[in-house]
């Protein structure tokens, strides 16, 4: 009994300690305001403010915290704007969007009057950041297009297009972005003649490689398997198919099992019943773990007709593997062998069908070649 009382006293002391700790940490909105924790003050009173249930004192605290939050936000925006780093200007825009959402939300509360709040001029700040970001991306666009004029490198127009896309967020109407984007697409588009080759000794399953190369036209690239009047030639070749097999494990296991071989009739006061007759059986089984793998290799060559030179070269490989365990009864009773272990009755020889694993490897290789080509 005394042990139960002691445990109860310990529990009550622990509960009291937790309550005191909570009271110590839970500061009032007034205390939070003095510390400058404006967001915590606003969060603590938000539910009442939405429902128009703020007392006069709570309303005063809310307005002071709101103005404190906006004043601090202005200082943060000023720091972002004065920075020389582009990422800071972008952070400033992100921060401005958050401030705008909060400001609009709080000013919509019935008890919060516009005249009591020194609101942030969201539009003015956005214009200030936009001017910096617009100038940055426009300068990048001009540099990229100037480099294109020197080199004729079509891929540069993708970067120019990207800069125009960023400019659209800060468009001031000075340039026709749609027209410039169209020019980027036109100058940056590449046409390819695609030739498939089989340089390997694999012919039976080659169609899986050939048919699973599935190139799709897009704004920047078009692929043709017949017309050679193009900017680039793509030669996609299956180079080799290497099947390989080896034994990873080879050993003998002994299995034992207690099986029913018959029944005895037993009579007692309840009647006659049958009791099973058990026999211990044993089997020696040789288990061989075969590993079959195939490595397939393809090459990608891209030739520029305009420049008369090779622009891209890469080899790609894929590997597929399958493990197969075969079991052979060496001696004993096969009834001792576990049901899940199938005994091989065809003798100890390899009759593995390579077609399926080669097919899967070639298909995966074709998909990888497709993926790489579409991102050259």
CSV table of C-alpha atoms in Angstrom, one decimal:
chain,number,residue,atom,x,y,z
A,1,UNK,CA,0.0,0.0,0.0
A,2,UNK,CA,2.8,2.4,0.9
A,3,UNK,CA,4.5,1.7,-2.5
A,4,UNK,CA,1.3,2.8,-4.3
A,5,UNK,CA,1.1,6.0,-2.3
A,6,UNK,CA,4.7,6.8,-3.0
A,7,UNK,CA,4.2,6.3,-6.7
A,8,UNK,CA,1.1,8.6,-6.6
A,9,UNK,CA,3.1,11.3,-4.8
A,10,UNK,CA,5.9,11.1,-7.4
A,11,UNK,CA,3.4,11.4,-10.2
A,12,UNK,CA,1.8,14.5,-8.6
A,13,UNK,CA,5.2,16.1,-8.1
A,14,UNK,CA,6.1,15.4,-11.7
A,15,UNK,CA,2.8,16.8,-12.9
A,16,UNK,CA,3.3,19.9,-10.9
A,17,UNK,CA,6.8,20.4,-12.3
A,18,UNK,CA,5.5,20.1,-15.8
A,19,UNK,CA,2.7,22.6,-15.2
A,20,UNK,CA,5.2,25.1,-13.7
A,21,UNK,CA,7.5,24.6,-16.7
A,22,UNK,CA,4.6,25.2,-19.1
A,23,UNK,CA,3.6,28.4,-17.1
A,24,UNK,CA,7.2,29.6,-17.1
A,25,UNK,CA,7.5,29.1,-20.9
A,26,UNK,CA,4.1,30.4,-21.9
A,27,UNK,CA,4.6,34.1,-22.0
A,28,UNK,CA,1.7,36.5,-22.5
A,29,UNK,CA,1.3,38.5,-25.8
A,30,UNK,CA,2.4,41.6,-23.8
A,31,UNK,CA,5.7,39.9,-22.8
A,32,UNK,CA,6.2,38.7,-26.4
A,33,UNK,CA,5.7,42.2,-27.7
A,34,UNK,CA,8.3,43.6,-25.4
A,35,UNK,CA,10.8,41.0,-26.7
A,36,UNK,CA,10.0,41.9,-30.3
A,37,UNK,CA,8.4,38.5,-31.1
A,38,UNK,CA,5.8,40.1,-33.4
A,39,UNK,CA,5.0,36.9,-35.3
A,40,UNK,CA,4.2,35.0,-32.0
A,41,UNK,CA,2.0,37.8,-30.8
A,42,UNK,CA,0.0,37.8,-34.1
A,43,UNK,CA,-0.3,34.0,-34.1
A,44,UNK,CA,-1.5,34.0,-30.5
A,45,UNK,CA,-4.2,36.5,-31.2
A,46,UNK,CA,-5.0,35.4,-34.7
A,47,UNK,CA,-8.0,33.2,-33.9
A,48,UNK,CA,-9.7,36.0,-31.9
A,49,UNK,CA,-8.9,38.6,-34.5
A,50,UNK,CA,-10.6,36.6,-37.3
A,51,UNK,CA,-13.8,36.3,-35.2
A,52,UNK,CA,-13.8,39.9,-34.1
A,53,UNK,CA,-13.4,38.9,-30.5
A,54,UNK,CA,-10.3,40.9,-29.5
A,55,UNK,CA,-10.6,42.9,-26.3
A,56,UNK,CA,-9.5,46.5,-26.4
A,57,UNK,CA,-6.2,45.6,-24.9
A,58,UNK,CA,-5.7,42.6,-27.3
A,59,UNK,CA,-6.6,44.8,-30.2
A,60,UNK,CA,-3.9,47.3,-29.2
A,61,UNK,CA,-1.3,44.5,-28.8
A,62,UNK,CA,-2.3,43.1,-32.2
A,63,UNK,CA,-2.0,46.4,-34.0
A,64,UNK,CA,1.4,47.2,-32.3
A,65,UNK,CA,2.7,43.7,-33.3
A,66,UNK,CA,1.4,44.1,-36.8
A,67,UNK,CA,3.2,47.5,-37.2
A,68,UNK,CA,6.3,46.0,-35.6
A,69,UNK,CA,6.2,43.1,-38.1
A,70,UNK,CA,5.8,45.4,-41.1
A,71,UNK,CA,8.6,47.7,-39.9
A,72,UNK,CA,11.0,44.8,-39.5
A,73,UNK,CA,9.9,43.5,-42.9
A,74,UNK,CA,10.8,46.8,-44.5
A,75,UNK,CA,14.3,46.6,-43.0
A,76,UNK,CA,14.7,43.1,-44.4
A,77,UNK,CA,13.5,44.2,-47.8
A,78,UNK,CA,15.9,47.1,-47.8
A,79,UNK,CA,18.9,44.8,-47.1
A,80,UNK,CA,17.8,42.5,-50.0
A,81,UNK,CA,17.5,45.4,-52.3
A,82,UNK,CA,20.9,47.0,-51.4
A,83,UNK,CA,22.6,43.6,-52.0
A,84,UNK,CA,24.7,43.1,-55.1
A,85,UNK,CA,23.7,39.4,-55.4
A,86,UNK,CA,21.0,38.3,-57.8
A,87,UNK,CA,19.8,35.6,-55.4
A,88,UNK,CA,19.2,38.2,-52.7
A,89,UNK,CA,16.9,40.2,-55.1
A,90,UNK,CA,15.0,37.0,-55.8
A,91,UNK,CA,14.7,36.3,-52.0
A,92,UNK,CA,13.4,39.8,-51.6
A,93,UNK,CA,10.6,39.1,-54.1
A,94,UNK,CA,9.8,35.8,-52.3
A,95,UNK,CA,9.7,37.7,-49.0
A,96,UNK,CA,7.6,40.4,-50.5
A,97,UNK,CA,5.0,37.9,-51.6
A,98,UNK,CA,4.8,36.5,-48.1
A,99,UNK,CA,4.5,39.9,-46.6
A,100,UNK,CA,1.8,40.9,-49.1
A,101,UNK,CA,-0.3,37.8,-48.2
A,102,UNK,CA,0.0,38.5,-44.4
A,103,UNK,CA,-0.7,42.2,-44.8
A,104,UNK,CA,-3.8,41.6,-46.9
A,105,UNK,CA,-5.0,38.9,-44.5
A,106,UNK,CA,-4.6,41.0,-41.3
A,107,UNK,CA,-6.1,44.2,-42.9
A,108,UNK,CA,-9.2,42.2,-43.7
A,109,UNK,CA,-9.9,41.5,-40.0
A,110,UNK,CA,-12.9,43.6,-38.9
A,111,UNK,CA,-11.2,45.2,-35.9
A,112,UNK,CA,-8.0,46.2,-37.7
A,113,UNK,CA,-8.4,49.6,-39.3
A,114,UNK,CA,-6.2,50.8,-42.2
A,115,UNK,CA,-5.5,54.1,-40.5
A,116,UNK,CA,-3.9,52.3,-37.5
A,117,UNK,CA,-1.4,50.4,-39.7
A,118,UNK,CA,1.6,51.7,-41.5
A,119,UNK,CA,1.2,49.4,-44.5
A,120,UNK,CA,4.0,48.4,-46.9
A,121,UNK,CA,3.6,49.7,-50.5
A,122,UNK,CA,3.9,46.3,-52.1
A,123,UNK,CA,3.7,47.6,-55.7
A,124,UNK,CA,6.5,50.1,-55.1
A,125,UNK,CA,8.8,47.4,-53.6
A,126,UNK,CA,8.0,45.0,-56.4
A,127,UNK,CA,8.9,47.6,-59.0
A,128,UNK,CA,12.2,48.2,-57.3
A,129,UNK,CA,13.2,44.5,-57.3
A,130,UNK,CA,11.8,44.0,-60.8
A,131,UNK,CA,14.0,46.7,-62.2
A,132,UNK,CA,17.2,45.0,-60.9
A,133,UNK,CA,16.1,41.6,-61.9
A,134,UNK,CA,15.0,42.7,-65.4
A,135,UNK,CA,18.3,44.5,-66.0
A,136,UNK,CA,20.2,41.3,-64.9
A,137,UNK,CA,18.3,38.9,-67.1
A,138,UNK,CA,18.3,41.3,-70.1
A,139,UNK,CA,22.0,41.7,-69.8
A,140,UNK,CA,22.4,37.9,-69.7
A,141,UNK,CA,20.2,37.6,-72.8
A,142,UNK,CA,22.3,40.1,-74.8
A,143,UNK,CA,25.5,38.4,-73.8
A,144,UNK,CA,24.2,35.0,-74.9
A,145,UNK,CA,22.9,36.2,-78.2
A,146,UNK,CA,26.2,38.0,-78.9
A,147,UNK,CA,28.1,34.8,-78.3
A,148,UNK,CA,25.7,32.9,-80.6
A,149,UNK,CA,26.5,35.4,-83.4
A,150,UNK,CA,30.2,34.6,-82.9
A,151,UNK,CA,30.0,30.8,-82.7
A,152,UNK,CA,26.6,29.8,-84.2
A,153,UNK,CA,26.2,27.4,-81.3
A,154,UNK,CA,22.5,26.5,-81.4
A,155,UNK,CA,22.4,25.4,-77.8
A,156,UNK,CA,23.1,28.9,-76.7
A,157,UNK,CA,19.6,29.9,-77.9
A,158,UNK,CA,18.1,27.6,-75.2
A,159,UNK,CA,19.9,29.7,-72.6
A,160,UNK,CA,18.7,32.9,-74.2
A,161,UNK,CA,15.2,31.6,-74.3
A,162,UNK,CA,15.5,30.8,-70.6
A,163,UNK,CA,16.5,34.4,-69.8
A,164,UNK,CA,13.5,35.6,-71.7
A,165,UNK,CA,11.3,33.3,-69.6
A,166,UNK,CA,12.7,34.9,-66.4
A,167,UNK,CA,12.2,38.4,-67.9
A,168,UNK,CA,8.5,37.6,-68.3
A,169,UNK,CA,8.1,37.8,-64.5
A,170,UNK,CA,9.3,41.4,-64.5
A,171,UNK,CA,8.1,42.5,-68.0
A,172,UNK,CA,8.0,46.3,-68.3
A,173,UNK,CA,6.7,46.2,-71.9
A,174,UNK,CA,9.9,47.6,-73.5
A,175,UNK,CA,10.5,44.6,-75.7
A,176,UNK,CA,8.3,42.0,-77.5
A,177,UNK,CA,9.2,38.9,-75.5
A,178,UNK,CA,7.0,36.6,-77.5
A,179,UNK,CA,8.7,37.6,-80.8
A,180,UNK,CA,12.2,37.2,-79.3
A,181,UNK,CA,11.3,33.8,-77.8
A,182,UNK,CA,10.1,32.7,-81.3
A,183,UNK,CA,13.4,33.7,-82.8
A,184,UNK,CA,15.3,31.7,-80.1
A,185,UNK,CA,13.2,28.6,-80.9
A,186,UNK,CA,13.9,29.0,-84.6
A,187,UNK,CA,17.6,29.6,-84.3
A,188,UNK,CA,18.1,27.0,-81.6
A,189,UNK,CA,16.2,24.2,-83.3
A,190,UNK,CA,18.3,21.2,-84.4
A,191,UNK,CA,17.3,18.5,-87.0
A,192,UNK,CA,18.8,15.0,-86.8
A,193,UNK,CA,19.1,12.2,-89.2
A,194,UNK,CA,19.1,9.0,-87.1
A,195,UNK,CA,20.9,5.8,-88.3
A,196,UNK,CA,20.7,2.6,-86.3
A,197,UNK,CA,23.5,0.0,-86.6
A,198,UNK,CA,24.2,-3.4,-85.3
A,199,UNK,CA,27.9,-4.0,-84.9
A,200,UNK,CA,27.4,-6.9,-82.5
A,201,UNK,CA,27.1,-10.6,-83.2
A,202,UNK,CA,23.6,-10.6,-81.8
A,203,UNK,CA,21.0,-10.7,-84.5
A,204,UNK,CA,18.1,-12.8,-83.1
A,205,UNK,CA,17.2,-10.2,-80.4
A,206,UNK,CA,18.5,-7.0,-82.1
A,207,UNK,CA,15.0,-5.9,-82.9
A,208,UNK,CA,14.4,-5.2,-79.1
A,209,UNK,CA,17.2,-2.6,-79.2
A,210,UNK,CA,16.0,-1.2,-82.5
A,211,UNK,CA,12.3,-0.9,-81.7
A,212,UNK,CA,12.7,0.5,-78.2
A,213,UNK,CA,14.6,3.5,-79.3
A,214,UNK,CA,11.7,6.0,-79.3
A,215,UNK,CA,12.8,9.5,-80.0
A,216,UNK,CA,10.2,12.3,-79.8
A,217,UNK,CA,10.3,15.7,-81.6
A,218,UNK,CA,10.1,18.8,-79.4
A,219,UNK,CA,10.5,22.5,-79.7
A,220,UNK,CA,14.2,22.2,-79.9
A,221,UNK,CA,14.9,18.9,-81.7
A,222,UNK,CA,13.4,16.9,-84.6
A,223,UNK,CA,14.4,13.3,-85.6
A,224,UNK,CA,14.2,11.7,-89.0
A,225,UNK,CA,15.1,8.1,-89.9
A,226,UNK,CA,15.0,8.8,-93.7
A,227,UNK,CA,15.8,12.4,-94.6
A,228,UNK,CA,19.5,13.1,-94.6
A,229,UNK,CA,19.1,16.9,-95.3
A,230,UNK,CA,19.5,17.9,-91.7
A,231,UNK,CA,21.9,19.7,-89.4
A,232,UNK,CA,23.3,16.7,-87.6
A,233,UNK,CA,23.7,13.0,-88.1
A,234,UNK,CA,23.1,10.6,-85.2
A,235,UNK,CA,24.6,7.1,-85.4
A,236,UNK,CA,23.2,4.8,-82.7
A,237,UNK,CA,25.0,1.5,-82.7
A,238,UNK,CA,24.6,-1.8,-80.7
A,239,UNK,CA,28.3,-2.6,-80.2
A,240,UNK,CA,28.3,-5.9,-78.2
A,241,UNK,CA,26.3,-8.4,-76.2
A,242,UNK,CA,28.4,-10.3,-73.6
A,243,UNK,CA,26.6,-13.2,-71.9
A,244,UNK,CA,28.4,-14.7,-69.0
A,245,UNK,CA,27.6,-17.5,-66.5
A,246,UNK,CA,29.3,-18.8,-63.4
A,247,UNK,CA,28.6,-20.9,-60.4
A,248,UNK,CA,28.5,-18.8,-57.2
A,249,UNK,CA,27.8,-21.6,-54.7
A,250,UNK,CA,28.0,-25.4,-55.0
A,251,UNK,CA,27.4,-27.6,-52.0
A,252,UNK,CA,25.7,-30.6,-50.5
A,253,UNK,CA,22.9,-30.3,-47.9
A,254,UNK,CA,21.2,-32.9,-45.8
A,255,UNK,CA,17.5,-32.7,-45.3
A,256,UNK,CA,15.6,-34.7,-42.7
A,257,UNK,CA,11.8,-35.0,-42.4
A,258,UNK,CA,9.4,-37.0,-40.2
A,259,UNK,CA,6.7,-38.4,-42.4
A,260,UNK,CA,3.6,-40.5,-42.0
A,261,UNK,CA,4.0,-44.0,-43.5
A,262,UNK,CA,0.8,-45.6,-42.1
A,263,UNK,CA,-1.8,-45.7,-39.3
A,264,UNK,CA,-2.5,-48.0,-36.4
A,265,UNK,CA,-6.1,-48.6,-35.2
A,266,UNK,CA,-6.3,-47.9,-31.5
A,267,UNK,CA,-9.4,-48.7,-29.3
A,268,UNK,CA,-10.2,-47.0,-26.0
A,269,UNK,CA,-13.2,-45.9,-24.0
A,270,UNK,CA,-14.2,-43.3,-26.6
A,271,UNK,CA,-14.1,-45.6,-29.5
A,272,UNK,CA,-11.6,-46.6,-32.2
A,273,UNK,CA,-9.3,-44.1,-33.8
A,274,UNK,CA,-6.3,-44.1,-36.1
A,275,UNK,CA,-2.9,-43.0,-34.9
A,276,UNK,CA,-0.2,-42.1,-37.5
A,277,UNK,CA,3.0,-44.2,-37.9
A,278,UNK,CA,6.0,-41.9,-38.4
A,279,UNK,CA,9.3,-42.6,-40.0
A,280,UNK,CA,12.4,-40.4,-40.2
A,281,UNK,CA,13.7,-40.0,-43.8
A,282,UNK,CA,16.8,-38.3,-45.0
A,283,UNK,CA,18.1,-37.0,-48.4
A,284,UNK,CA,21.4,-35.7,-49.6
A,285,UNK,CA,21.0,-32.9,-52.1
A,286,UNK,CA,23.5,-31.1,-54.2
A,287,UNK,CA,22.5,-27.4,-54.7
A,288,UNK,CA,24.2,-25.3,-57.3
A,289,UNK,CA,23.6,-21.6,-57.6
A,290,UNK,CA,24.1,-20.4,-61.1
A,291,UNK,CA,24.6,-16.7,-62.0
A,292,UNK,CA,23.7,-15.6,-65.5
A,293,UNK,CA,24.4,-12.0,-66.6
A,294,UNK,CA,24.6,-10.2,-69.8
A,295,UNK,CA,26.3,-6.9,-70.5
A,296,UNK,CA,25.2,-4.9,-73.6
A,297,UNK,CA,27.0,-1.9,-75.0
A,298,UNK,CA,25.9,0.8,-77.4
A,299,UNK,CA,27.6,3.9,-78.8
A,300,UNK,CA,26.2,7.3,-79.7
A,301,UNK,CA,28.0,9.5,-82.3
A,302,UNK,CA,26.7,12.9,-83.3
A,303,UNK,CA,28.2,14.5,-86.4
A,304,UNK,CA,27.7,18.2,-87.4
A,305,UNK,CA,27.3,18.5,-91.2
A,306,UNK,CA,27.8,22.3,-91.0
A,307,UNK,CA,31.1,22.1,-89.1
A,308,UNK,CA,32.2,18.8,-90.6
A,309,UNK,CA,33.2,17.3,-87.3
A,310,UNK,CA,32.1,15.0,-84.6
A,311,UNK,CA,30.3,16.9,-81.9
A,312,UNK,CA,29.4,14.1,-79.4
A,313,UNK,CA,30.6,10.6,-78.6
A,314,UNK,CA,29.6,8.3,-75.8
A,315,UNK,CA,29.4,4.6,-75.0
A,316,UNK,CA,26.6,3.3,-72.8
A,317,UNK,CA,26.3,-0.1,-71.1
A,318,UNK,CA,23.6,-1.9,-69.3
A,319,UNK,CA,23.7,-5.2,-67.3
A,320,UNK,CA,21.0,-7.7,-66.4
A,321,UNK,CA,21.5,-10.6,-64.0
A,322,UNK,CA,19.5,-13.7,-63.0
A,323,UNK,CA,20.2,-16.2,-60.3
A,324,UNK,CA,19.0,-19.8,-60.6
A,325,UNK,CA,19.4,-22.5,-58.0
A,326,UNK,CA,19.3,-26.2,-59.2
A,327,UNK,CA,19.0,-29.1,-56.9
A,328,UNK,CA,20.1,-32.7,-57.6
A,329,UNK,CA,19.2,-35.7,-55.4
A,330,UNK,CA,22.4,-37.6,-54.6
A,331,UNK,CA,21.0,-40.2,-52.2
A,332,UNK,CA,18.3,-40.9,-49.8
A,333,UNK,CA,14.5,-40.3,-49.9
A,334,UNK,CA,13.2,-37.4,-51.9
A,335,UNK,CA,10.3,-37.1,-49.5
A,336,UNK,CA,12.7,-35.4,-47.1
A,337,UNK,CA,13.3,-32.5,-49.6
A,338,UNK,CA,11.3,-29.3,-48.7
A,339,UNK,CA,8.3,-28.7,-50.9
A,340,UNK,CA,9.7,-25.4,-52.2
A,341,UNK,CA,12.9,-27.0,-53.5
A,342,UNK,CA,12.3,-28.5,-56.9
A,343,UNK,CA,14.7,-31.3,-57.9
A,344,UNK,CA,16.2,-31.2,-61.3
A,345,UNK,CA,15.6,-34.5,-63.1
A,346,UNK,CA,17.3,-33.6,-66.3
A,347,UNK,CA,20.9,-34.2,-65.2
A,348,UNK,CA,23.6,-31.7,-64.3
A,349,UNK,CA,23.8,-29.7,-67.5
A,350,UNK,CA,23.1,-26.1,-68.5
A,351,UNK,CA,19.9,-25.5,-70.4
A,352,UNK,CA,19.4,-21.9,-69.6
A,353,UNK,CA,17.4,-19.8,-72.1
A,354,UNK,CA,19.4,-16.5,-72.7
A,355,UNK,CA,16.7,-14.9,-74.9
A,356,UNK,CA,14.7,-13.3,-72.1
A,357,UNK,CA,17.6,-11.8,-70.2
A,358,UNK,CA,19.2,-10.5,-73.5
A,359,UNK,CA,15.8,-9.0,-74.5
A,360,UNK,CA,15.4,-7.2,-71.2
A,361,UNK,CA,19.0,-5.8,-71.3
A,362,UNK,CA,18.6,-4.6,-74.9
A,363,UNK,CA,15.3,-2.9,-74.1
A,364,UNK,CA,16.8,-1.1,-71.1
A,365,UNK,CA,19.8,-0.1,-73.2
A,366,UNK,CA,17.5,1.3,-75.8
A,367,UNK,CA,15.6,3.4,-73.2
A,368,UNK,CA,18.9,4.7,-71.8
A,369,UNK,CA,20.2,5.6,-75.3
A,370,UNK,CA,16.9,7.5,-75.9
A,371,UNK,CA,17.1,9.3,-72.7
A,372,UNK,CA,20.7,10.4,-73.4
A,373,UNK,CA,20.0,11.5,-77.0
A,374,UNK,CA,17.1,13.6,-76.1
A,375,UNK,CA,19.3,15.5,-73.7
A,376,UNK,CA,22.4,16.0,-75.9
